PDB file of C-alpha atoms in Angstrom:
ATOM      1  CA  MET A   7      80.635 118.903  79.175  1.00  0.00           C
ATOM      2  CA  GLU A   8      84.181 119.579  78.261  1.00  0.00           C
ATOM      3  CA  LEU A   9      85.267 122.628  76.121  1.00  0.00           C
ATOM      4  CA  THR A  10      88.634 123.566  74.848  1.00  0.00           C
ATOM      5  CA  ALA A  11      90.102 127.058  75.887  1.00  0.00           C
ATOM      6  CA  LYS A  12      89.046 128.379  72.402  1.00  0.00           C
ATOM      7  CA  GLU A  13      85.696 126.862  72.552  1.00  0.00           C
ATOM      8  CA  MET A  14      85.203 128.638  76.077  1.00  0.00           C
ATOM      9  CA  LEU A  15      86.239 131.933  74.557  1.00  0.00           C
ATOM     10  CA  ALA A  16      83.616 131.496  72.004  1.00  0.00           C
ATOM     11  CA  VAL A  17      81.075 130.773  74.503  1.00  0.00           C
ATOM     12  CA  GLU A  18      82.210 133.972  76.816  1.00  0.00           C
ATOM     13  CA  HIS A  19      82.423 136.165  73.590  1.00  0.00           C
ATOM     14  CA  SER A  20      78.541 135.385  72.807  1.00  0.00           C
ATOM     15  CA  GLY A  21      77.392 137.361  75.768  1.00  0.00           C
ATOM     16  CA  LEU A  22      75.059 134.652  76.749  1.00  0.00           C
ATOM     17  CA  PHE A  23      77.088 133.983  79.801  1.00  0.00           C
ATOM     18  CA  LEU A  24      78.405 137.451  80.749  1.00  0.00           C
ATOM     19  CA  GLY A  25      78.937 137.972  84.286  1.00  0.00           C
ATOM     20  CA  ILE A  26      78.931 134.117  85.245  1.00  0.00           C
ATOM     21  CA  SER A  27      82.173 132.376  86.351  1.00  0.00           C
ATOM     22  CA  GLN A  28      83.530 129.475  84.280  1.00  0.00           C
ATOM     23  CA  ASP A  29      83.091 126.940  87.039  1.00  0.00           C
ATOM     24  CA  LYS A  30      79.099 128.100  87.177  1.00  0.00           C
ATOM     25  CA  LEU A  31      78.874 128.243  83.238  1.00  0.00           C
ATOM     26  CA  ILE A  32      80.161 124.326  83.105  1.00  0.00           C
ATOM     27  CA  SER A  33      77.558 123.364  85.279  1.00  0.00           C
ATOM     28  CA  MET A  34      74.866 125.569  83.526  1.00  0.00           C
ATOM     29  CA  LEU A  35      75.795 123.977  80.252  1.00  0.00           C
ATOM     30  CA  ASN A  36      75.064 120.523  81.751  1.00  0.00           C
ATOM     31  CA  CYS A  37      71.936 121.743  83.616  1.00  0.00           C
ATOM     32  CA  LEU A  38      70.341 123.503  80.590  1.00  0.00           C
ATOM     33  CA  PRO A  39      71.113 121.085  78.894  1.00  0.00           C
ATOM     34  CA  ALA A  40      73.485 122.162  76.215  1.00  0.00           C
ATOM     35  CA  ARG A  41      73.863 119.349  73.310  1.00  0.00           C
ATOM     36  CA  ARG A  42      76.893 119.611  71.023  1.00  0.00           C
ATOM     37  CA  VAL A  43      76.650 118.816  67.241  1.00  0.00           C
ATOM     38  CA  ASN A  44      79.195 119.007  64.683  1.00  0.00           C
ATOM     39  CA  PHE A  45      78.499 119.773  60.951  1.00  0.00           C
ATOM     40  CA  PRO A  46      80.775 119.034  57.892  1.00  0.00           C
ATOM     41  CA  ALA A  47      81.199 122.189  55.614  1.00  0.00           C
ATOM     42  CA  GLY A  48      78.067 122.464  53.217  1.00  0.00           C
ATOM     43  CA  ASP A  49      75.678 120.991  55.801  1.00  0.00           C
ATOM     44  CA  PHE A  50      72.689 122.904  56.836  1.00  0.00           C
ATOM     45  CA  LEU A  51      72.356 123.760  60.717  1.00  0.00           C
ATOM     46  CA  LEU A  52      68.623 125.076  59.768  1.00  0.00           C
ATOM     47  CA  ARG A  53      66.454 124.907  56.916  1.00  0.00           C
ATOM     48  CA  GLN A  54      63.612 127.065  55.550  1.00  0.00           C
ATOM     49  CA  GLY A  55      60.301 125.966  57.035  1.00  0.00           C
ATOM     50  CA  ASP A  56      61.883 124.348  60.333  1.00  0.00           C
ATOM     51  CA  THR A  57      60.204 124.788  63.651  1.00  0.00           C
ATOM     52  CA  VAL A  58      62.782 126.011  65.881  1.00  0.00           C
ATOM     53  CA  SER A  59      62.743 125.276  69.529  1.00  0.00           C
ATOM     54  CA  GLU A  60      66.786 125.538  70.354  1.00  0.00           C
ATOM     55  CA  VAL A  61      69.117 128.416  70.040  1.00  0.00           C
ATOM     56  CA  GLY A  62      72.516 127.473  68.706  1.00  0.00           C
ATOM     57  CA  LEU A  63      75.760 128.941  69.411  1.00  0.00           C
ATOM     58  CA  VAL A  64      78.616 128.443  67.106  1.00  0.00           C
ATOM     59  CA  LEU A  65      82.021 127.146  68.857  1.00  0.00           C
ATOM     60  CA  SER A  66      84.132 126.907  65.755  1.00  0.00           C
ATOM     61  CA  GLY A  67      83.999 127.474  62.012  1.00  0.00           C
ATOM     62  CA  ASP A  68      81.616 129.781  60.354  1.00  0.00           C
ATOM     63  CA  ALA A  69      78.209 129.866  58.813  1.00  0.00           C
ATOM     64  CA  ALA A  70      75.686 132.218  56.753  1.00  0.00           C
ATOM     65  CA  SER A  71      72.038 132.677  57.128  1.00  0.00           C
ATOM     66  CA  MET A  72      70.509 133.020  53.771  1.00  0.00           C
ATOM     67  CA  ARG A  73      67.525 133.310  51.793  1.00  0.00           C
ATOM     68  CA  VAL A  74      66.569 132.271  48.249  1.00  0.00           C
ATOM     69  CA  ASP A  75      65.730 135.352  45.881  1.00  0.00           C
ATOM     70  CA  GLY A  76      63.351 135.502  42.782  1.00  0.00           C
ATOM     71  CA  GLN A  77      65.951 133.991  40.516  1.00  0.00           C
ATOM     72  CA  GLY A  78      66.709 131.046  42.881  1.00  0.00           C
ATOM     73  CA  GLU A  79      70.187 132.693  43.859  1.00  0.00           C
ATOM     74  CA  PRO A  80      71.021 132.542  47.629  1.00  0.00           C
ATOM     75  CA  LEU A  81      71.162 136.015  49.368  1.00  0.00           C
ATOM     76  CA  ILE A  82      73.342 136.222  52.363  1.00  0.00           C
ATOM     77  CA  LEU A  83      71.537 137.598  55.413  1.00  0.00           C
ATOM     78  CA  THR A  84      74.176 137.419  58.114  1.00  0.00           C
ATOM     79  CA  SER A  85      77.464 135.790  58.645  1.00  0.00           C
ATOM     80  CA  ILE A  86      77.812 133.776  61.763  1.00  0.00           C
ATOM     81  CA  GLU A  87      81.353 133.341  63.552  1.00  0.00           C
ATOM     82  CA  PRO A  88      82.360 131.519  66.639  1.00  0.00           C
ATOM     83  CA  GLY A  89      80.385 133.249  69.556  1.00  0.00           C
ATOM     84  CA  GLY A  90      77.463 133.891  67.060  1.00  0.00           C
ATOM     85  CA  PHE A  91      73.913 132.448  67.389  1.00  0.00           C
ATOM     86  CA  VAL A  92      71.744 130.302  65.096  1.00  0.00           C
ATOM     87  CA  GLY A  93      67.890 130.708  65.144  1.00  0.00           C
ATOM     88  CA  ILE A  94      67.762 132.901  68.083  1.00  0.00           C
ATOM     89  CA  LEU A  95      64.979 135.241  66.713  1.00  0.00           C
ATOM     90  CA  VAL A  96      62.936 132.449  65.582  1.00  0.00           C
ATOM     91  CA  ALA A  97      63.219 130.166  68.365  1.00  0.00           C
ATOM     92  CA  SER A  98      62.148 133.396  70.566  1.00  0.00           C
ATOM     93  CA  SER A  99      58.851 133.711  68.515  1.00  0.00           C
ATOM     94  CA  PRO A 100      56.774 130.542  69.641  1.00  0.00           C
ATOM     95  CA  GLY A 101      55.055 129.093  66.536  1.00  0.00           C
ATOM     96  CA  GLN A 102      57.181 130.970  64.156  1.00  0.00           C
ATOM     97  CA  ILE A 103      58.560 128.981  61.108  1.00  0.00           C
ATOM     98  CA  CYS A 104      62.102 129.536  59.896  1.00  0.00           C
ATOM     99  CA  PRO A 105      62.190 131.967  57.120  1.00  0.00           C
ATOM    100  CA  MET A 106      65.805 131.381  56.077  1.00  0.00           C
ATOM    101  CA  PHE A 107      68.253 128.578  55.917  1.00  0.00           C
ATOM    102  CA  VAL A 108      71.734 128.382  57.799  1.00  0.00           C
ATOM    103  CA  GLN A 109      74.664 126.660  56.150  1.00  0.00           C
ATOM    104  CA  ALA A 110      78.030 125.872  57.396  1.00  0.00           C
ATOM    105  CA  ARG A 111      80.517 127.575  55.371  1.00  0.00           C
ATOM    106  CA  THR A 112      83.406 125.320  57.115  1.00  0.00           C
ATOM    107  CA  ASP A 113      83.310 122.407  59.357  1.00  0.00           C
ATOM    108  CA  LEU A 114      81.546 123.772  62.103  1.00  0.00           C
ATOM    109  CA  SER A 115      80.768 122.769  65.865  1.00  0.00           C
ATOM    110  CA  ALA A 116      77.813 124.406  67.865  1.00  0.00           C
ATOM    111  CA  LEU A 117      76.204 124.088  71.079  1.00  0.00           C
ATOM    112  CA  PHE A 118      72.299 123.873  71.149  1.00  0.00           C
ATOM    113  CA  PHE A 119      70.074 125.058  74.314  1.00  0.00           C
ATOM    114  CA  PRO A 120      66.343 124.680  74.652  1.00  0.00           C
ATOM    115  CA  VAL A 121      64.962 128.190  74.248  1.00  0.00           C
ATOM    116  CA  SER A 122      62.620 127.167  76.984  1.00  0.00           C
ATOM    117  CA  ALA A 123      65.379 126.774  79.438  1.00  0.00           C
ATOM    118  CA  LEU A 124      66.778 130.127  78.499  1.00  0.00           C
ATOM    119  CA  LEU A 125      63.542 131.935  79.194  1.00  0.00           C
ATOM    120  CA  SER A 126      62.690 130.149  82.353  1.00  0.00           C
ATOM    121  CA  PRO A 127      64.100 129.968  85.676  1.00  0.00           C
ATOM    122  CA  CYS A 128      65.566 126.808  86.958  1.00  0.00           C
ATOM    123  CA  SER A 129      64.116 124.684  89.592  1.00  0.00           C
ATOM    124  CA  LYS A 130      66.731 126.239  92.064  1.00  0.00           C
ATOM    125  CA  ASN A 131      65.821 129.619  91.120  1.00  0.00           C
ATOM    126  CA  CYS A 132      69.576 130.369  91.107  1.00  0.00           C
ATOM    127  CA  PRO A 133      70.876 133.961  90.665  1.00  0.00           C
ATOM    128  CA  GLU A 134      73.066 132.550  87.706  1.00  0.00           C
ATOM    129  CA  HIS A 135      70.090 131.529  85.733  1.00  0.00           C
ATOM    130  CA  SER A 136      68.179 134.932  86.027  1.00  0.00           C
ATOM    131  CA  LEU A 137      71.328 136.559  84.733  1.00  0.00           C
ATOM    132  CA  LEU A 138      71.424 134.067  82.114  1.00  0.00           C
ATOM    133  CA  THR A 139      67.744 134.923  80.830  1.00  0.00           C
ATOM    134  CA  ARG A 140      68.752 138.789  81.125  1.00  0.00           C
ATOM    135  CA  ASN A 141      71.721 138.035  78.955  1.00  0.00           C
ATOM    136  CA  PHE A 142      69.680 136.006  76.527  1.00  0.00           C
ATOM    137  CA  LEU A 143      67.194 138.957  75.942  1.00  0.00           C
ATOM    138  CA  ALA A 144      70.021 141.203  75.304  1.00  0.00           C
ATOM    139  CA  CYS A 145      71.282 138.826  72.928  1.00  0.00           C
ATOM    140  CA  THR A 146      68.189 138.590  71.146  1.00  0.00           C
ATOM    141  CA  ALA A 147      68.237 142.529  70.854  1.00  0.00           C
ATOM    142  CA  GLN A 148      71.652 142.593  69.472  1.00  0.00           C
ATOM    143  CA  LYS A 149      70.912 140.243  66.796  1.00  0.00           C
ATOM    144  CA  SER A 150      67.833 142.421  65.821  1.00  0.00           C
ATOM    145  CA  LEU A 151      70.458 145.510  65.558  1.00  0.00           C
ATOM    146  CA  SER A 152      72.754 143.210  63.213  1.00  0.00           C
ATOM    147  CA  LEU A 153      69.914 142.567  60.928  1.00  0.00           C
ATOM    148  CA  ASN A 154      69.202 146.298  60.755  1.00  0.00           C
ATOM    149  CA  ASP A 155      72.913 146.802  59.853  1.00  0.00           C
ATOM    150  CA  ARG A 156      72.093 144.370  57.037  1.00  0.00           C
ATOM    151  CA  ILE A 157      69.038 146.303  55.843  1.00  0.00           C
ATOM    152  CA  ASP A 158      71.225 149.398  55.888  1.00  0.00           C
ATOM    153  CA  CYS A 159      73.530 147.955  53.350  1.00  0.00           C
ATOM    154  CA  LEU A 160      70.667 146.685  50.974  1.00  0.00           C
ATOM    155  CA  VAL A 161      68.801 149.935  50.852  1.00  0.00           C
ATOM    156  CA  ARG A 162      72.017 151.909  49.579  1.00  0.00           C
ATOM    157  CA  ARG A 163      71.926 152.588  45.523  1.00  0.00           C
ATOM    158  CA  SER A 164      75.541 152.345  44.694  1.00  0.00           C
ATOM    159  CA  VAL A 165      78.266 149.626  45.069  1.00  0.00           C
ATOM    160  CA  ARG A 166      80.403 152.378  46.975  1.00  0.00           C
ATOM    161  CA  GLU A 167      77.786 153.155  49.301  1.00  0.00           C
ATOM    162  CA  LYS A 168      77.030 149.636  50.123  1.00  0.00           C
ATOM    163  CA  VAL A 169      80.765 148.993  50.863  1.00  0.00           C
ATOM    164  CA  THR A 170      81.143 152.033  52.850  1.00  0.00           C
ATOM    165  CA  VAL A 171      78.334 151.200  55.183  1.00  0.00           C
ATOM    166  CA  TYR A 172      79.494 147.626  55.674  1.00  0.00           C
ATOM    167  CA  LEU A 173      82.812 148.611  56.540  1.00  0.00           C
ATOM    168  CA  ARG A 174      81.752 151.175  58.876  1.00  0.00           C
ATOM    169  CA  HIS A 175      79.627 148.581  60.652  1.00  0.00           C
ATOM    170  CA  MET A 176      82.382 146.040  61.008  1.00  0.00           C
ATOM    171  CA  ALA A 177      84.638 148.798  62.203  1.00  0.00           C
ATOM    172  CA  ARG A 178      82.131 149.634  64.774  1.00  0.00           C
ATOM    173  CA  GLU A 179      81.622 146.043  65.852  1.00  0.00           C
ATOM    174  CA  ARG A 180      85.475 145.322  66.003  1.00  0.00           C
ATOM    175  CA  GLY A 181      86.157 148.484  67.727  1.00  0.00           C
ATOM    176  CA  SER A 182      88.856 149.270  65.436  1.00  0.00           C
ATOM    177  CA  ARG A 183      89.619 150.729  61.956  1.00  0.00           C
ATOM    178  CA  GLU A 184      91.975 147.750  61.282  1.00  0.00           C
ATOM    179  CA  PHE A 185      89.786 144.516  61.076  1.00  0.00           C
ATOM    180  CA  THR A 186      89.240 141.175  59.390  1.00  0.00           C
ATOM    181  CA  ILE A 187      85.992 140.416  57.994  1.00  0.00           C
ATOM    182  CA  PRO A 188      84.361 137.006  57.898  1.00  0.00           C
ATOM    183  CA  LEU A 189      83.497 137.085  54.124  1.00  0.00           C
ATOM    184  CA  ASP A 190      85.562 136.272  51.092  1.00  0.00           C
ATOM    185  CA  ARG A 191      85.112 138.424  47.999  1.00  0.00           C
ATOM    186  CA  GLU A 192      82.097 136.132  46.504  1.00  0.00           C
ATOM    187  CA  ALA A 193      80.514 136.069  50.037  1.00  0.00           C
ATOM    188  CA  MET A 194      80.865 139.670  50.378  1.00  0.00           C
ATOM    189  CA  ALA A 195      79.273 140.596  47.167  1.00  0.00           C
ATOM    190  CA  GLY A 196      76.439 138.114  48.024  1.00  0.00           C
ATOM    191  CA  TYR A 197      76.080 139.982  51.475  1.00  0.00           C
ATOM    192  CA  LEU A 198      75.916 143.307  49.730  1.00  0.00           C
ATOM    193  CA  ASN A 199      73.714 141.854  46.737  1.00  0.00           C
ATOM    194  CA  VAL A 200      76.162 143.086  44.147  1.00  0.00           C
ATOM    195  CA  ASP A 201      78.126 141.690  41.230  1.00  0.00           C
ATOM    196  CA  ARG A 202      81.546 140.390  42.432  1.00  0.00           C
ATOM    197  CA  THR A 203      83.518 142.064  39.561  1.00  0.00           C
ATOM    198  CA  ALA A 204      81.671 145.302  40.457  1.00  0.00           C
ATOM    199  CA  LEU A 205      82.832 145.131  43.807  1.00  0.00           C
ATOM    200  CA  SER A 206      86.506 144.110  43.243  1.00  0.00           C
ATOM    201  CA  ARG A 207      86.539 147.041  40.779  1.00  0.00           C
ATOM    202  CA  GLU A 208      85.003 149.563  43.367  1.00  0.00           C
ATOM    203  CA  LEU A 209      87.397 148.312  46.100  1.00  0.00           C
ATOM    204  CA  SER A 210      90.362 148.708  43.788  1.00  0.00           C
ATOM    205  CA  ARG A 211      89.073 152.461  43.210  1.00  0.00           C
ATOM    206  CA  MET A 212      88.610 153.068  46.833  1.00  0.00           C
ATOM    207  CA  LYS A 213      92.105 151.916  47.623  1.00  0.00           C
ATOM    208  CA  ALA A 214      93.551 154.027  44.807  1.00  0.00           C
ATOM    209  CA  GLU A 215      92.046 157.036  46.382  1.00  0.00           C
ATOM    210  CA  GLY A 216      93.331 156.562  49.645  1.00  0.00           C
ATOM    211  CA  LEU A 217      90.205 155.797  51.330  1.00  0.00           C
ATOM    212  CA  LEU A 218      91.237 152.376  52.565  1.00  0.00           C
ATOM    213  CA  GLU A 219      93.955 149.493  52.276  1.00  0.00           C
ATOM    214  CA  TYR A 220      93.058 145.859  52.163  1.00  0.00           C
ATOM    215  CA  ARG A 221      94.553 142.571  51.734  1.00  0.00           C
ATOM    216  CA  LYS A 222      92.403 139.755  51.236  1.00  0.00           C
ATOM    217  CA  ASN A 223      89.855 139.726  54.039  1.00  0.00           C
ATOM    218  CA  PHE A 224      91.875 142.435  56.006  1.00  0.00           C
ATOM    219  CA  PHE A 225      90.788 146.025  55.797  1.00  0.00           C
ATOM    220  CA  ARG A 226      92.281 149.251  57.141  1.00  0.00           C
ATOM    221  CA  LEU A 227      90.159 152.455  57.064  1.00  0.00           C
ATOM    222  CA  LEU A 228      92.037 155.363  56.351  1.00  0.00           C
ATOM    223  CA  ASP A 229      89.559 158.406  55.050  1.00  0.00           C
ATOM    224  CA  LEU A 230      86.410 156.536  54.808  1.00  0.00           C
ATOM    225  CA  ASN A 231      83.935 158.981  56.506  1.00  0.00           C
TER     226      ASN A 231
END
């Protein structure tokens, strides 16, 4: 399987192949085997009620995992960027049906791996595959922590509290107080479960108070403690 340099970075950034050389990585993709799928914007990678036996790894584009609320409106659970996983928690729970749907927000390409191949040693019992399994378990744990970040935002009462918690999480994830978020204002409002107008108003207030600076999806945290 051939990947572009940018796609290879997405694979390496995922953490699934951490500690595995590029030469071994390519051979492992063929051995697993990995299959590549392209999705146009708006298409579904997963649907609610699906039985999931594969783990997806986004190579390019971005997607959102969502559930429908009581009013029939989509509620964003997580944003999935290149290097992010699709269905990793559901696939790791045999017999569990998918409780959400995952939709491509842009044209998107992804690799899909059989979860059985990620959790079981290969016929050669090679050390790289054992490392792959350990990496997969670590990535699964990290995904659970990301969902906890989402819950941390939702339980906050005010718009400002939700914004503050979300931006703190993003700064921690990016390792910098200057970063670009993967959400536009509409998607950010959906993620925080707030009105878009209220979100824009609160961001303007926080900027005026010298707490942060922003331009579209770029944010710089100044005095947001």
